XYZ file of N, CA and C in Angstrom:
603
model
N 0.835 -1.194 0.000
C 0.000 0.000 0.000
C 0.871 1.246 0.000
N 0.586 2.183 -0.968
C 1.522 3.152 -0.679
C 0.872 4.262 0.023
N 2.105 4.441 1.424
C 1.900 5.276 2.568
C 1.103 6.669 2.391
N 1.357 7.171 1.454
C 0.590 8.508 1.273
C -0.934 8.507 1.451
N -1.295 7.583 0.435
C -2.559 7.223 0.135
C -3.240 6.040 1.063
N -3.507 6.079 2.204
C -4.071 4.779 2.688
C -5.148 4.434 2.102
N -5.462 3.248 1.804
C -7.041 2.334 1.756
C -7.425 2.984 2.288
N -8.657 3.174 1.939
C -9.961 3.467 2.811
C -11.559 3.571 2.809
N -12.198 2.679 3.362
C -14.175 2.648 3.098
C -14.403 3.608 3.612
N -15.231 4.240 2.208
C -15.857 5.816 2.448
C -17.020 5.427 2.416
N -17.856 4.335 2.432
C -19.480 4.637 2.225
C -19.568 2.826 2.933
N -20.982 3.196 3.776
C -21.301 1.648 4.438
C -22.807 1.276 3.632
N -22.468 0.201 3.034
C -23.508 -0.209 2.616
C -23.526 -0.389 0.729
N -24.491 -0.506 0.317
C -24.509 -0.430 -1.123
C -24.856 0.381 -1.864
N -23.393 1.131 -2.397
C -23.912 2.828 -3.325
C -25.187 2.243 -4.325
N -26.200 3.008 -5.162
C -27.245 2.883 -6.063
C -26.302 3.784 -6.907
N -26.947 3.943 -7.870
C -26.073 4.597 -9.148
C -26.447 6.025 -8.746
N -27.396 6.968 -8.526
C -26.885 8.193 -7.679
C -25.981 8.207 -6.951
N -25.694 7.711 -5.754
C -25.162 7.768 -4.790
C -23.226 7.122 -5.635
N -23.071 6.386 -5.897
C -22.009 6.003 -6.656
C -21.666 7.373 -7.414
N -22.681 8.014 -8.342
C -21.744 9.178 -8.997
C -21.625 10.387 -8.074
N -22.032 10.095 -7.420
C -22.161 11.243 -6.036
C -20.713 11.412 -5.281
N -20.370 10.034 -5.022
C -19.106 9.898 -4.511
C -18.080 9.893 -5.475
N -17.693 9.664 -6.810
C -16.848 9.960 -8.030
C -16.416 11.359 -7.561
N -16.952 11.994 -7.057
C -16.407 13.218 -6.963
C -16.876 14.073 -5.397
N -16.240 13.020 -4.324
C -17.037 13.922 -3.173
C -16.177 14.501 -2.763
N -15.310 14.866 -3.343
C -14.354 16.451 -2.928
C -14.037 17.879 -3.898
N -15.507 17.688 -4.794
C -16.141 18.732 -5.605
C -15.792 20.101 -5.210
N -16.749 20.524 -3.680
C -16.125 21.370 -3.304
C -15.317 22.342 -2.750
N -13.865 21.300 -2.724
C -12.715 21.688 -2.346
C -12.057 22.896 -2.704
N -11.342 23.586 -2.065
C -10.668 25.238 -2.118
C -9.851 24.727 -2.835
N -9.668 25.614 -4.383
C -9.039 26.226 -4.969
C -8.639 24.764 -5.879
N -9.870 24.668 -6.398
C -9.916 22.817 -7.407
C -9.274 22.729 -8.411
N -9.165 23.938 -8.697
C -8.147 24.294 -10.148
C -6.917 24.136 -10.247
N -6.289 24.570 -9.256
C -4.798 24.655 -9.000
C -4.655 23.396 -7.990
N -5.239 22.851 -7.602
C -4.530 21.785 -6.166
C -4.691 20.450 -6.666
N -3.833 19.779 -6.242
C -3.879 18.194 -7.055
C -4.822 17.800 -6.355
N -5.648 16.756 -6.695
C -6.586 15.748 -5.963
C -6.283 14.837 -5.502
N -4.727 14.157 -6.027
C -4.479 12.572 -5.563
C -4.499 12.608 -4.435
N -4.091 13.298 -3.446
C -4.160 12.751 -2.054
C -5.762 12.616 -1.608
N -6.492 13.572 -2.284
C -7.863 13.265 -1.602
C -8.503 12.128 -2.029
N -8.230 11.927 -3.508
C -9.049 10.589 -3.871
C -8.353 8.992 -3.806
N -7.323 8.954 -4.291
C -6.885 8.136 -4.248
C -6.444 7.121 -2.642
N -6.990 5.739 -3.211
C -7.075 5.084 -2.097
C -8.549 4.952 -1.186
N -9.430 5.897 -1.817
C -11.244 5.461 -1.726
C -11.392 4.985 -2.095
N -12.726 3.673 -1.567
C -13.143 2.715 -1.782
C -14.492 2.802 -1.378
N -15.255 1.879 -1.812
C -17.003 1.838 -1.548
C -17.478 0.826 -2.442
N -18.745 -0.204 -2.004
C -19.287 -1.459 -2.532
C -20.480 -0.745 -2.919
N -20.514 -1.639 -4.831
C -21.681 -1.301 -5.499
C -22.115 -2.000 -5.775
N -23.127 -1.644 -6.320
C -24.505 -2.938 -7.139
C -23.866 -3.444 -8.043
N -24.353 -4.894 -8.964
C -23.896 -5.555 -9.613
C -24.608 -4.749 -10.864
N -25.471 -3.431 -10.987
C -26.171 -3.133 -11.908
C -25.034 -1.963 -12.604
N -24.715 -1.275 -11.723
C -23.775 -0.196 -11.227
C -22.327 -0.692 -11.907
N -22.173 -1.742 -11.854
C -20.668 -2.743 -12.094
C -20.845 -2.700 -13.311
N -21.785 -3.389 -13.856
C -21.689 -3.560 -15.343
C -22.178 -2.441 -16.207
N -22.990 -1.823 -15.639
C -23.122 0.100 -16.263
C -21.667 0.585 -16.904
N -21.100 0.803 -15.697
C -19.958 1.296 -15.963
C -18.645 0.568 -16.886
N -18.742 -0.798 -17.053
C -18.170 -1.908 -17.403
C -18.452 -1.259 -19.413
N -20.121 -1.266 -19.219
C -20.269 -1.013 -20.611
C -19.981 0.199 -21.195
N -20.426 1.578 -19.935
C -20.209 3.134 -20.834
C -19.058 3.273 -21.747
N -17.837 2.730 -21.711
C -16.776 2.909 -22.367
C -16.021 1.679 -22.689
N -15.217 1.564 -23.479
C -14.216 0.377 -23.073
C -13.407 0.795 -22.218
N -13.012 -0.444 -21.477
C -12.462 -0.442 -20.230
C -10.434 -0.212 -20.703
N -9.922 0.631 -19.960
C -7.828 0.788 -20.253
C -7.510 -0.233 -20.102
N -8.147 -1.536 -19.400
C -7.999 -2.903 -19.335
C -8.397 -3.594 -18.078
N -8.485 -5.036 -18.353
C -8.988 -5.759 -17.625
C -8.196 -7.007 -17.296
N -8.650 -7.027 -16.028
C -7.355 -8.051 -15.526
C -8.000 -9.161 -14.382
N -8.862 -10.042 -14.734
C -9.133 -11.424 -13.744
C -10.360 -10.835 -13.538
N -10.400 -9.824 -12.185
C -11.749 -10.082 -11.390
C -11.540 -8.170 -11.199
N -10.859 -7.510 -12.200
C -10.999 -5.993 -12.191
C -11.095 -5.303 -13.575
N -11.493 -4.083 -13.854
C -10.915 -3.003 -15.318
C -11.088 -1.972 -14.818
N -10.252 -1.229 -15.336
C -9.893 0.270 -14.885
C -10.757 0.931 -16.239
N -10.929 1.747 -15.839
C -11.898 3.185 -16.495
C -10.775 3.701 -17.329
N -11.369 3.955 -18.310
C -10.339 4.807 -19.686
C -9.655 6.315 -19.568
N -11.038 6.654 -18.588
C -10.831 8.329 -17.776
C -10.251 8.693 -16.693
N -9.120 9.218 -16.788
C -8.322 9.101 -15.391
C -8.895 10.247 -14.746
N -8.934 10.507 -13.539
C -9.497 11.679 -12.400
C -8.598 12.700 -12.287
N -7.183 11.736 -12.852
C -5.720 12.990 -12.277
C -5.081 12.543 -13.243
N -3.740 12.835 -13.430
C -2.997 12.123 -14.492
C -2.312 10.774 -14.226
N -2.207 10.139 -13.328
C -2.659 8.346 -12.947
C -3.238 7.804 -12.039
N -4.299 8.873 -11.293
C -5.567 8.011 -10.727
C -6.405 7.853 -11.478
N -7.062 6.742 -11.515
C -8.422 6.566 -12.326
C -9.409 5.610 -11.396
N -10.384 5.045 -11.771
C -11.609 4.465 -11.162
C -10.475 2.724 -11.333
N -10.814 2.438 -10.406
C -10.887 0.397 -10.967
C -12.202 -0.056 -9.864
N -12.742 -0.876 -10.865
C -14.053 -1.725 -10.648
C -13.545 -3.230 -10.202
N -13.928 -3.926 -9.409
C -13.734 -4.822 -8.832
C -14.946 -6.030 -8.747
N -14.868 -6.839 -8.977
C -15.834 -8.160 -8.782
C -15.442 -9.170 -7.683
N -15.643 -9.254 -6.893
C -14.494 -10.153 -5.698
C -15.843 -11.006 -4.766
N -15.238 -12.241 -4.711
C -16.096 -13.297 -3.773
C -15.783 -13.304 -2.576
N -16.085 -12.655 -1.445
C -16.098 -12.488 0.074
C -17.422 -13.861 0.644
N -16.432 -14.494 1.802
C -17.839 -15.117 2.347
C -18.580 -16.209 1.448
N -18.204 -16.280 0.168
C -19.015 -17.371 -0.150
C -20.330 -16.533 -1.543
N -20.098 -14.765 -1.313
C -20.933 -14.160 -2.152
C -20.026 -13.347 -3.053
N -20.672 -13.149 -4.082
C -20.085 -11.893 -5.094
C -20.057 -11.088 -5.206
N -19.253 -9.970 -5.003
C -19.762 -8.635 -4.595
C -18.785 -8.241 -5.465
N -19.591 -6.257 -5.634
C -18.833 -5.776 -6.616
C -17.872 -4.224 -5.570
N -17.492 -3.754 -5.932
C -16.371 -2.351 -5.541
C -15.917 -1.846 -6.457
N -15.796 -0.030 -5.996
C -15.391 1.081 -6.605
C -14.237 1.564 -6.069
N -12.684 1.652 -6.695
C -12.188 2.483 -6.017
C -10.954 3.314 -6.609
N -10.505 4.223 -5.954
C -9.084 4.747 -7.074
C -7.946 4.722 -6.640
N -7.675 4.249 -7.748
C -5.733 4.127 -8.003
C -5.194 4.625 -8.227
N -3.952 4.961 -8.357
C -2.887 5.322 -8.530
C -1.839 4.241 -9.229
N -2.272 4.471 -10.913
C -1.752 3.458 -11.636
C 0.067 3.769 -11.625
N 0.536 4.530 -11.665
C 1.994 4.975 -10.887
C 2.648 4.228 -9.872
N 2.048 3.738 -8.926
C 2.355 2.818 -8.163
C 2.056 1.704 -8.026
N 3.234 0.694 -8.349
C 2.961 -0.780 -8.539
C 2.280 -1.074 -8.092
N 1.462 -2.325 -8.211
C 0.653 -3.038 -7.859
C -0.757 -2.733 -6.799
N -0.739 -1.152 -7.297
C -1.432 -0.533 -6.955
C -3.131 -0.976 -6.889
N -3.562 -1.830 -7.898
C -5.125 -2.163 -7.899
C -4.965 -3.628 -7.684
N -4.034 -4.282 -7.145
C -3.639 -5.625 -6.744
C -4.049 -5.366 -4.967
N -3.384 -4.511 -4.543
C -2.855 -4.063 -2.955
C -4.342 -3.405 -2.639
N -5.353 -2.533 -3.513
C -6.323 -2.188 -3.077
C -7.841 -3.437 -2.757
N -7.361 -4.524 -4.096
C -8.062 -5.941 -4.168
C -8.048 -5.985 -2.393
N -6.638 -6.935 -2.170
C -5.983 -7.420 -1.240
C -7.272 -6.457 0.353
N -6.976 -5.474 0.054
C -7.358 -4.312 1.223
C -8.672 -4.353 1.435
N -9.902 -5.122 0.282
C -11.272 -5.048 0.656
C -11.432 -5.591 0.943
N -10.690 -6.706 0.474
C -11.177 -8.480 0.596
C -11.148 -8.783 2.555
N -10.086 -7.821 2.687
C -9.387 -7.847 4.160
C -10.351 -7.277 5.010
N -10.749 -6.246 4.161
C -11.904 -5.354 5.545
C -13.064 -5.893 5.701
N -13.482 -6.469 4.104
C -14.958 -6.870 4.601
C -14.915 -8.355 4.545
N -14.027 -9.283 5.129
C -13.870 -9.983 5.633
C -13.773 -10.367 7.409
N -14.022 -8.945 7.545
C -13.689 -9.366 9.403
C -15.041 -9.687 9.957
N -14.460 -10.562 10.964
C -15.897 -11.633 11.043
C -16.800 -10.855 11.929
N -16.702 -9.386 12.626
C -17.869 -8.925 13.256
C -18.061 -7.122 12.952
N -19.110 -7.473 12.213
C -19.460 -6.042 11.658
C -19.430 -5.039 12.634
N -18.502 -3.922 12.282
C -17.758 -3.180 13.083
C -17.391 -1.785 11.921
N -17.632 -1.258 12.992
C -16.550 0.230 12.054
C -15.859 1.314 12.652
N -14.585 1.649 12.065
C -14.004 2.571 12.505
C -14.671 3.988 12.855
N -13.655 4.858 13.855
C -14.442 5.993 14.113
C -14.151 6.936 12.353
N -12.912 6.850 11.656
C -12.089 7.336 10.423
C -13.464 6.603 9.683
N -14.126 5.300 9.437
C -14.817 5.052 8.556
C -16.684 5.986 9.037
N -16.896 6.005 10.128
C -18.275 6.283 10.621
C -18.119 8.045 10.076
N -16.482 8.844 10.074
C -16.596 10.486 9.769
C -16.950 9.969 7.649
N -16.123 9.370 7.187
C -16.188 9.010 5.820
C -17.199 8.914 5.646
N -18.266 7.864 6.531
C -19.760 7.807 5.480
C -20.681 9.161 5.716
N -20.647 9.537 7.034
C -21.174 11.039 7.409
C -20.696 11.944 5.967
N -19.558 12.375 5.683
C -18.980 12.963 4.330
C -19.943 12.806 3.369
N -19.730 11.519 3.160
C -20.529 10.643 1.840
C -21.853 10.731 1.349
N -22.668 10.840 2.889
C -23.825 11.070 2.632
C -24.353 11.932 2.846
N -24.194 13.480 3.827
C -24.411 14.879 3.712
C -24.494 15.458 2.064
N -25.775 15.758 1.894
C -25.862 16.877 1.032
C -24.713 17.757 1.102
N -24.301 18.535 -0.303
C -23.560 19.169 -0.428
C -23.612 20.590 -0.204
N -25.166 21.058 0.455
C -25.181 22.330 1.014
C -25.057 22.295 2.799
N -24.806 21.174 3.262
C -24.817 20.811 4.636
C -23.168 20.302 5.020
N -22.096 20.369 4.018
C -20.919 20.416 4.066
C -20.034 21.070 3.289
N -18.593 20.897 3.669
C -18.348 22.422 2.841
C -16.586 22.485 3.398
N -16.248 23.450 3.129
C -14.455 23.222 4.092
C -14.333 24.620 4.965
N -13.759 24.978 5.801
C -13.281 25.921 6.472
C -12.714 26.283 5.540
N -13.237 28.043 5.996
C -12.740 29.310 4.976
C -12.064 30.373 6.030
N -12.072 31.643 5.106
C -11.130 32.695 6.230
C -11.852 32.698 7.438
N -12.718 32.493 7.551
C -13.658 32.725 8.964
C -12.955 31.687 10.292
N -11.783 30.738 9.479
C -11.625 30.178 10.511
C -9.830 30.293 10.709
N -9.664 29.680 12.107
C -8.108 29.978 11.916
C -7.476 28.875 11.108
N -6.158 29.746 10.916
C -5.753 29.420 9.976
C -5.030 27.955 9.997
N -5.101 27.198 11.020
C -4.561 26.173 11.039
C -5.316 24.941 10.498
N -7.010 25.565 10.314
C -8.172 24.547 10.428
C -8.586 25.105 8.877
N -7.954 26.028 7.603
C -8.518 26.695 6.714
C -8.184 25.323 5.627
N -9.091 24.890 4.845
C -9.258 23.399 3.888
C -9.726 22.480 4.727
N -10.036 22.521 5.800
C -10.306 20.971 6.414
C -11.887 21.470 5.926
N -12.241 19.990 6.539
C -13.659 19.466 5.714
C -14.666 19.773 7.033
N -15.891 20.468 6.651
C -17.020 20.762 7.707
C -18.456 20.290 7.436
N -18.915 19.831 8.370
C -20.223 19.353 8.523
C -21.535 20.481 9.248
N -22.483 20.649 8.830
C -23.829 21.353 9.495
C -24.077 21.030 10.782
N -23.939 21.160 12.002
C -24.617 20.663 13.208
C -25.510 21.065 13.615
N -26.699 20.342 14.231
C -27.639 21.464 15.433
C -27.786 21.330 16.217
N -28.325 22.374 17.241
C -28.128 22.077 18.777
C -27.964 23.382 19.239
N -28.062 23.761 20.573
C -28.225 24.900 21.703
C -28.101 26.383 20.380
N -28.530 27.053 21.405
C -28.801 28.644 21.393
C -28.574 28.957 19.750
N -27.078 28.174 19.486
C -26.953 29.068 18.061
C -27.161 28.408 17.062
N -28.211 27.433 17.038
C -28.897 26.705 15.770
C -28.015 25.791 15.018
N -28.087 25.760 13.568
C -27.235 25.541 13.173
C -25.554 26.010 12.787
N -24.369 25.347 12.678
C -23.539 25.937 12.870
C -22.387 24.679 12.301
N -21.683 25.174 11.061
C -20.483 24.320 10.811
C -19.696 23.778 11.536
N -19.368 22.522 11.792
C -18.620 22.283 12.730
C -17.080 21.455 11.985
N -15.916 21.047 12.550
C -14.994 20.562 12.018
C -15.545 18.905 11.719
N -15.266 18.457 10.691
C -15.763 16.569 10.796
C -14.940 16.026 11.444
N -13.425 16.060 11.483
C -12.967 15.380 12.097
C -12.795 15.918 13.904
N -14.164 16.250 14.148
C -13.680 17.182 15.859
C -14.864 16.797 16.105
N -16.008 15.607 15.277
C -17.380 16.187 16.131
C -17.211 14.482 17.328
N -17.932 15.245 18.149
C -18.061 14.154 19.168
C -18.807 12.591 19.127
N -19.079 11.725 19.982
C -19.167 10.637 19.397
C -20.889 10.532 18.871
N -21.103 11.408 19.971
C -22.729 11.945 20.174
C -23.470 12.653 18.384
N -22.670 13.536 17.995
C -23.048 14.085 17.194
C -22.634 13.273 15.679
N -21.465 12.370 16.247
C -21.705 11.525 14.808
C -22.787 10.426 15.077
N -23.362 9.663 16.064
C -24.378 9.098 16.160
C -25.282 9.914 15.711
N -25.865 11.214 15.774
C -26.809 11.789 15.500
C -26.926 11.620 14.056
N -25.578 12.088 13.358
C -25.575 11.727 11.621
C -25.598 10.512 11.176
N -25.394 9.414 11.620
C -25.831 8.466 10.654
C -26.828 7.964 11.022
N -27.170 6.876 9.981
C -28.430 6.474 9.920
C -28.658 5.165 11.145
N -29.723 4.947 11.249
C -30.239 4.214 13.230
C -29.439 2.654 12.845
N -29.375 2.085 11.698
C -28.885 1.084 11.631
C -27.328 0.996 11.799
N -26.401 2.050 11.282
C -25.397 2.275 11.970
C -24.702 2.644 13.103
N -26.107 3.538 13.585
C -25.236 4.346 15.329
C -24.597 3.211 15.735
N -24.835 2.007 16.569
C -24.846 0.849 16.799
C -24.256 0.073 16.954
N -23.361 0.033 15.708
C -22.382 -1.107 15.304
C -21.259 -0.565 16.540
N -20.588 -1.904 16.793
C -19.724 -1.668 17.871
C -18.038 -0.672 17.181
N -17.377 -0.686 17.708
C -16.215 0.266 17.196
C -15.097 -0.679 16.871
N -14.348 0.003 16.186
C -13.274 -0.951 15.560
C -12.115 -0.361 15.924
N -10.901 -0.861 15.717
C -9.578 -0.070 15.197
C -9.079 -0.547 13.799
N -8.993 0.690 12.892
C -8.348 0.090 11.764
C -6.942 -0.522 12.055
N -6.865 -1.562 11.047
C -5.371 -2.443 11.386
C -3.915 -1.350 10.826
């Protein structure tokens, strides 16, 4: 895995084809998109899709190639991240995954295989506190998140913000990676609050 870029499940559950192109680009509205590279933000996301979703995308284009139980997308995101689609048997079922590479670094959509097969293989459904802020991200509307601007100091200016509510001053941006355990229970959905906690390996 290369260190820069860790693995990582950004979405719990099964994207639908909204929600899948939703996440293709959930760092849309990042400061200053023009000038700033993306690889560190995208590369190394991951998320499980429909088998409808798999082969959609399988067909829109021909695939830069295909290799066993993956094909990478013809359209790169950066100049060598691109999408790779995944088909992989966990458990005894078939499941499909979205995620990006960094074709630059060896064995780059080999090591990301390796990395799902690993996570959603652990035998008691669990999630990190890093995966429970990711799906919060994922699934906030894009007028209910947003990044720290001059309004904030300057040590916290690009980080990523979420809508909160609560006491006297209503709603109010808060940092994602600062909200408490309380207020990320509040954001996800009742079937997730729940799940017990993990540590990523």
């Amino acid at each position: 895995m290369n260190p820069f870029f860790p693995n990582r499940k950004v979405y719990q559950g099964i994207a639908d084809r909204r929600q899948m192109f939703r996440m293709f680009d959930r760092h849309a509205q990042r400061p200053e998109r023009d000038h700033v590279d993306a690889g560190s933000l995208y590369s190394g996301e991951w998320f499980q899709v429909g088998c409808g979703e798999h082969d959609y995308m399988l067909e829109i284009l021909p695939p830069l190639w295909m290799r066993g139980e993956m094909f990478a997308l013809r359209e790169f995101l950066t100049d060598s991240i691109t999408s790779i689609f995944y088909t992989l048997r966990i458990d005894g079922k078939t499941r499909h995954f979205h995620a990006y590479c960094d074709l630059n670094v060896a064995r780059s959509p080999a090591e990301m295989r390796d990395a799902i097969i690993e996570r959603e293989s652990w035998p008691v459904k669990a999630m990190t506190r890093e995966e429970r802020l990711e799906h919060i991200w994922s699934a906030t509307h894009d007028e209910y998140r947003g990044y720290a601007g001059d309004r904030w100091l300057p040590e916290h200016r690009g980080k990523r913000t979420v809508l909160c509510y609560g006491g006297r001053q209503g709603a109010m941006p808060k940092l994602l990676d600062e909200l408490t355990d309380d207020e990320i229970a509040a954001k996800l959905p009742v079937h997730l609050r729940h799940l017990p906690a993990a540590v990523a390996a």
